[in-house]
CSV table of C-alpha atoms in Angstrom, one decimal:
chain,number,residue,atom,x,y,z
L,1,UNK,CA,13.3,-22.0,-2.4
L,2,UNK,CA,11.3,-19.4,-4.3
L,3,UNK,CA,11.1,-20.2,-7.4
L,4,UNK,CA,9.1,-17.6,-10.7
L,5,UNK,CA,9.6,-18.0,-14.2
L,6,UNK,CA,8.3,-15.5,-16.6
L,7,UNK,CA,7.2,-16.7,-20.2
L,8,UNK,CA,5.5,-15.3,-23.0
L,9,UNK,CA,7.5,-12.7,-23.8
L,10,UNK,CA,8.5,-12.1,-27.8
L,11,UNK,CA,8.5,-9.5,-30.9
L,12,UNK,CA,5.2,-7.9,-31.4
L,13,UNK,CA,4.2,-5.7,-33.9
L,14,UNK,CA,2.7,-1.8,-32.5
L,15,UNK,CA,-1.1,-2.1,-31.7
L,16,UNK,CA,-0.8,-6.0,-30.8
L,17,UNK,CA,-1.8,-8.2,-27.9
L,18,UNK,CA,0.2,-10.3,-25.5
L,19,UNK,CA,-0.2,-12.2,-22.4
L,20,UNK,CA,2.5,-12.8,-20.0
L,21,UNK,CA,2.5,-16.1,-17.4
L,22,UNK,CA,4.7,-16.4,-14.2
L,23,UNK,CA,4.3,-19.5,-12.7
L,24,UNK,CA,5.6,-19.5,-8.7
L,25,UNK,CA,6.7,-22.3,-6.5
L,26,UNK,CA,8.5,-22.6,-3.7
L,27,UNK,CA,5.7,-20.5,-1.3
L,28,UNK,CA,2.2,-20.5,-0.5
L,29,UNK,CA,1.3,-18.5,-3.3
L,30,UNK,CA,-2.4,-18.0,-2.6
L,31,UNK,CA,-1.3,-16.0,0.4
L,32,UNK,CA,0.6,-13.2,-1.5
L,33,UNK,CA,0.2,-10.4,-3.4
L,34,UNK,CA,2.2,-10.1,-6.2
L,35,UNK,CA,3.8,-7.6,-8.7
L,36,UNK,CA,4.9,-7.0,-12.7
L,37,UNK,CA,8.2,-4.6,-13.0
L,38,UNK,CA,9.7,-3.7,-16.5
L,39,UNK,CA,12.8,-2.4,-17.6
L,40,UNK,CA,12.9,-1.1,-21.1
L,41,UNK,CA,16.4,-1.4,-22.3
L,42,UNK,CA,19.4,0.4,-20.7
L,43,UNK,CA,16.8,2.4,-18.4
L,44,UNK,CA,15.7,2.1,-14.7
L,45,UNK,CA,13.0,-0.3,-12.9
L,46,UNK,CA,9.6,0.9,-13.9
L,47,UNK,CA,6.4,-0.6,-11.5
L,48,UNK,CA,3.4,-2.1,-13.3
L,49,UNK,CA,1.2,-3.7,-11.8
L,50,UNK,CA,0.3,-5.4,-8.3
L,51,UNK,CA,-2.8,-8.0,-7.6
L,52,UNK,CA,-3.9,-9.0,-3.8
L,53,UNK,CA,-3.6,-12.5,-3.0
L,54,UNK,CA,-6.6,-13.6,-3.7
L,55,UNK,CA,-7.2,-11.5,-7.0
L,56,UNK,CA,-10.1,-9.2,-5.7
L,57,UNK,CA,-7.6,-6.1,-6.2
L,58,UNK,CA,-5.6,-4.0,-8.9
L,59,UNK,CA,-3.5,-1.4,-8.8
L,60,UNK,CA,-2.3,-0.3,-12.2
L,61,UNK,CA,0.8,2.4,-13.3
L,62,UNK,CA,-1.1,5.5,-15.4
L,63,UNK,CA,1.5,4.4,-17.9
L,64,UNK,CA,-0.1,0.8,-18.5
L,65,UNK,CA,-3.7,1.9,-16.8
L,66,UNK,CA,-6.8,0.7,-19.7
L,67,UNK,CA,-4.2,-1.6,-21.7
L,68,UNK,CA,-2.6,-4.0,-19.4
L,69,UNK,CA,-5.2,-6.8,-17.2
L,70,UNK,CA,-3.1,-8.2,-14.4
L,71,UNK,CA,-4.4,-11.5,-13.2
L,72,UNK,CA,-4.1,-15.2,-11.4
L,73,UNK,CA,-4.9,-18.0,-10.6
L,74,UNK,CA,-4.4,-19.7,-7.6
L,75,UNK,CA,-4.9,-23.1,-8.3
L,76,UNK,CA,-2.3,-23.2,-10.9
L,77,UNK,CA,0.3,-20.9,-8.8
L,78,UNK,CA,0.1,-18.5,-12.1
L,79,UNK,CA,0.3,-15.4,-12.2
L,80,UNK,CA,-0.6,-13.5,-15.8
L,81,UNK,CA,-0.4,-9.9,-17.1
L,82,UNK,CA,-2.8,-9.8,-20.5
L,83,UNK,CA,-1.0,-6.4,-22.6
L,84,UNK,CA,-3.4,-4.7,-25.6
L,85,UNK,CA,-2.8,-2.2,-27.6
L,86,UNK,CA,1.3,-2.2,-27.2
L,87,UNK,CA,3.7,0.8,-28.4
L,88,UNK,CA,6.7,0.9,-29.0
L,89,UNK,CA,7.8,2.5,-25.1
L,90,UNK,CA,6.3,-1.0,-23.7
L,91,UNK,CA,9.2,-2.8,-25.2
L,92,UNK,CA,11.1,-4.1,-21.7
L,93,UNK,CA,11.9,-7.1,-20.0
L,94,UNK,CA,9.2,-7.6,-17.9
L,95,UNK,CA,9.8,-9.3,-14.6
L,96,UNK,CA,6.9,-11.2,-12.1
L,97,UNK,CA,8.0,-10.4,-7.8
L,98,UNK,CA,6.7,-11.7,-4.7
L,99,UNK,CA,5.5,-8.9,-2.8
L,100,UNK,CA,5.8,-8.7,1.0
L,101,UNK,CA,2.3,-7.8,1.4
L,102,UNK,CA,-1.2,-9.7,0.5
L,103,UNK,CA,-3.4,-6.8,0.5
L,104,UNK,CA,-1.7,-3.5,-1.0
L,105,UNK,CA,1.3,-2.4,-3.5
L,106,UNK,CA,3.1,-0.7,-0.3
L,107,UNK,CA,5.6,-3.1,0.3
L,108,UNK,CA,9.1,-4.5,-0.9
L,109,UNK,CA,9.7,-7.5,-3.8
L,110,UNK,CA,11.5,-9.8,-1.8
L,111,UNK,CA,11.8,-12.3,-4.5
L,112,UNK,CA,12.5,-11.4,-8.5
L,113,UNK,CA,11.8,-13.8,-11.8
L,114,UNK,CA,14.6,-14.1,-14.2
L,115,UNK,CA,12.4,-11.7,-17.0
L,116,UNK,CA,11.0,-12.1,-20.3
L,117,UNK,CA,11.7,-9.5,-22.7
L,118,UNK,CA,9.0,-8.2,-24.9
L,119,UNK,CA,10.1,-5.9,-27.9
L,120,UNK,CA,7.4,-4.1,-30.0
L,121,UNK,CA,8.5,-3.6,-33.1
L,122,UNK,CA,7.1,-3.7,-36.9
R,1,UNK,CA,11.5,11.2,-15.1
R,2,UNK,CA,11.5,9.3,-11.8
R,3,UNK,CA,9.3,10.3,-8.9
R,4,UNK,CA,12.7,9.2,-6.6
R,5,UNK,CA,15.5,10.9,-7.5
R,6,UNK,CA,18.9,8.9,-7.6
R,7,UNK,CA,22.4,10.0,-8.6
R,8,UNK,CA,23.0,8.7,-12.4
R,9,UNK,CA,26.6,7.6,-10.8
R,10,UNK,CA,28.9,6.6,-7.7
R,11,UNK,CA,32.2,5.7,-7.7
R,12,UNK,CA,34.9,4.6,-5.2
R,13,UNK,CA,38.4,2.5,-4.7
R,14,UNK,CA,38.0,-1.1,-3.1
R,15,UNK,CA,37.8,-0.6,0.6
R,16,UNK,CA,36.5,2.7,0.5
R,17,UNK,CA,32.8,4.0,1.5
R,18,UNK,CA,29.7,5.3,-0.7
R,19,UNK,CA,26.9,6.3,0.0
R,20,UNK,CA,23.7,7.0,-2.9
R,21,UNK,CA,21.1,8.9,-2.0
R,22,UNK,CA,17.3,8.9,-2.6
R,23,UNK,CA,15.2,11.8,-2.3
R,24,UNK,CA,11.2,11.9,-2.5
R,25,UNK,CA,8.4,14.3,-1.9
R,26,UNK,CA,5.6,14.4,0.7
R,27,UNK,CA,3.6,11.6,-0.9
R,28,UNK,CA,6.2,8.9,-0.4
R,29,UNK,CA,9.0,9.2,1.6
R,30,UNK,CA,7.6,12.1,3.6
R,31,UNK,CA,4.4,10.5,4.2
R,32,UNK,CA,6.1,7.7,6.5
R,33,UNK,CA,6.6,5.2,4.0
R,34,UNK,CA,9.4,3.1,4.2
R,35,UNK,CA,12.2,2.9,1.6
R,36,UNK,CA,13.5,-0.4,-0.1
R,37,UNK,CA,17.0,-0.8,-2.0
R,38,UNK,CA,17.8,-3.7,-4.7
R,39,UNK,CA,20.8,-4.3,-6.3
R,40,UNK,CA,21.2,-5.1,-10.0
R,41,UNK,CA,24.2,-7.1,-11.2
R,42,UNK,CA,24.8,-6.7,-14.8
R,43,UNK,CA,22.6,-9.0,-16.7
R,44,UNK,CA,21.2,-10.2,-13.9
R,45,UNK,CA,17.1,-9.5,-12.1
R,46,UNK,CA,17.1,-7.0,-8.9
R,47,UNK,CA,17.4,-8.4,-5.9
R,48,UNK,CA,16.6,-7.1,-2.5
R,49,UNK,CA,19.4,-5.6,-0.5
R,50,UNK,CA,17.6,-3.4,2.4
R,51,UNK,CA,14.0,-3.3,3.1
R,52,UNK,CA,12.0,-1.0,5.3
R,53,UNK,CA,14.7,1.7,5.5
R,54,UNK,CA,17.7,-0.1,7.2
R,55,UNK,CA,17.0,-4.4,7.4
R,56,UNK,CA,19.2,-6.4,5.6
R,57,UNK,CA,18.3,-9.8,4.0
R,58,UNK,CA,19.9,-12.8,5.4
R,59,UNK,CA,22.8,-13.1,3.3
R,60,UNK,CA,23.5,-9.5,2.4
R,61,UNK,CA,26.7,-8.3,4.0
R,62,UNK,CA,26.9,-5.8,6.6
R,63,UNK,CA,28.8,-4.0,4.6
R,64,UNK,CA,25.5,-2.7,3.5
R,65,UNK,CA,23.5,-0.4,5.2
R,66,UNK,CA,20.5,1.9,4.9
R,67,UNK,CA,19.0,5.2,6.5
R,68,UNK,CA,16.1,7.3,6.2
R,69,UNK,CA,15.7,11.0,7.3
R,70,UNK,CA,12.4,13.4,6.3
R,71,UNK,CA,12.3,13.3,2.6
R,72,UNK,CA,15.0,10.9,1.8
R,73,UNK,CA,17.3,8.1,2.2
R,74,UNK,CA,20.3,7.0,2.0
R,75,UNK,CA,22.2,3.3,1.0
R,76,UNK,CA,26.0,3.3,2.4
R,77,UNK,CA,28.4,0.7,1.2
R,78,UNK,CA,31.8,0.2,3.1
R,79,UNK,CA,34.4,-1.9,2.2
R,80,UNK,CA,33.8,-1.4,-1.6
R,81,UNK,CA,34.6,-5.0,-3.4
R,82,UNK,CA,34.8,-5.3,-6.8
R,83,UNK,CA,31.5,-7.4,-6.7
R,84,UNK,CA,29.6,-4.8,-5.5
R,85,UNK,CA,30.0,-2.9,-9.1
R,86,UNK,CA,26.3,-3.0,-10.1
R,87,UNK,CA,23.3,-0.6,-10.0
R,88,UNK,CA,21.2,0.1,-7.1
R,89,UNK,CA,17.7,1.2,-6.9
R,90,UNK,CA,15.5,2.7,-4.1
R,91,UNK,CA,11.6,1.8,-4.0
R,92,UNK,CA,9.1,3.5,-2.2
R,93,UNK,CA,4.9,3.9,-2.5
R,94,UNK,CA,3.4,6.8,-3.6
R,95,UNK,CA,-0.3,7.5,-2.1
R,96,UNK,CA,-1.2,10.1,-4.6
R,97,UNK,CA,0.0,7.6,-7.1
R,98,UNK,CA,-1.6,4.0,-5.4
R,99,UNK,CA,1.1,2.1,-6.2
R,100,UNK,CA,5.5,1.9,-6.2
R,101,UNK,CA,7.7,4.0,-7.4
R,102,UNK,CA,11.4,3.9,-8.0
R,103,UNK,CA,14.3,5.8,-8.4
R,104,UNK,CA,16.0,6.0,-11.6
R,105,UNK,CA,18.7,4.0,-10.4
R,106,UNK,CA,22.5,4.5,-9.5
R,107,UNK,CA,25.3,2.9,-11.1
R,108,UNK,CA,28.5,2.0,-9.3
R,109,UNK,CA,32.1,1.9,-10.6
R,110,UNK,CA,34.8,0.1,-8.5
R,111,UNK,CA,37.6,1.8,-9.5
């Protein structure tokens, strides 16, 4: 069973740093590329970020594009997103999915995280 | 503003049919790429309910069905149960964009 759990999530105040972990089981993880959604509160899905399977590649939202480092690593089945600089429209939960596909963001999430939410706030 | 464009809201009677529609441009949909719905139960992550225009996950219900014509697609639910209250999203990819989009998500009522 696939299994990703989000952590790291937490109040931050405007300007400040956080890094995100989801760590994946359940599939051979080095083989897939993989995604961050958000959803800021009582709004729709918003794509973030994708990573090919083996990390070479990223492919960044213009929303999140110079702040936010999307990252992994394989050997610990982690997946990370590293978030600088954070305003106040970042505040969302912030959910890791499997994508379909290893090598480009075209593809569906076949597999969803439970979400951490991450409010900025002072 | 969403690149996909969703009704805000869809209702319909238990046992009844409804369908929510997404409509794109020329650098998604129109360009061939296929179209991906996920359901969202309240308080709960999106799951997956059609991928590449019309396949349904094992486990979803044929009840549940999706189309895709030019521009845009569609997600038609028959039978409505009172389950399926929730809000649905369509997903595409965007090449002048590099990466997904989504719609700005449907909710439906059960009545």
């Amino acid at each position: 069973e696939v299994q990703l759990l989000e952590s790291g999530g937490g109040l931050i105040q405007p300007g400040g740093s956080l890094r995100l972990s989801c760590t994946a089981s359940g599939f051979t993880f080095e083989n897939i590329g993989m995604t961050w959604v958000r959803q800021a509160p009582g709004k729709g899905l918003e794509w973030v970020s994708f990573i090919t399977n083996a990390g070479g590649y990223t492919y960044y939202a213009d929303s999140v594009k110079g702040r936010f480092t999307i990252s992994r690593d394989n050997s610990k089945n982690t997946l990370y997103l590293q978030m600088h600089g954070l305003r106040a429209d970042d505040t969302a939960v912030y959910y890791c999915a499997k994508d379909r596909g290893a090598v480009m963001p075209m593809h569906f999430l076949d597999s969803w995280g439970q979400g951490t939410l991450v409010t900025v706030s002072s | 503003q969403s690149v996909l464009t969703q009704p805000p809201s869809v209702s319909g009677a238990p046992g009844q049919r409804v369908t929510i529609s997404c409509t794109g441009s020329s650098s998604n949909i129109g360009a061939g790429y296929d179209v991906h719905w996920y359901q969202q139960l309240p308080r709960t992550a999106p799951k997956l309910l059609i991928y590449a225009n019309t396949n349904r996950p094992s486990g979803v219900p044929d009840r549940f069905s999706g189309s895709k014509s030019g521009t845009s697609a569609s997600l038609a639910i028959t039978g409505l149960q009172p389950e399926d209250e929730a809000d649905y999203y369509c997903q595409s990819y965007d090449n002048s964009l590099s990466g997904k989009v989504f719609g700005g998500g449907t909710k439906l009522t059960v009545l």
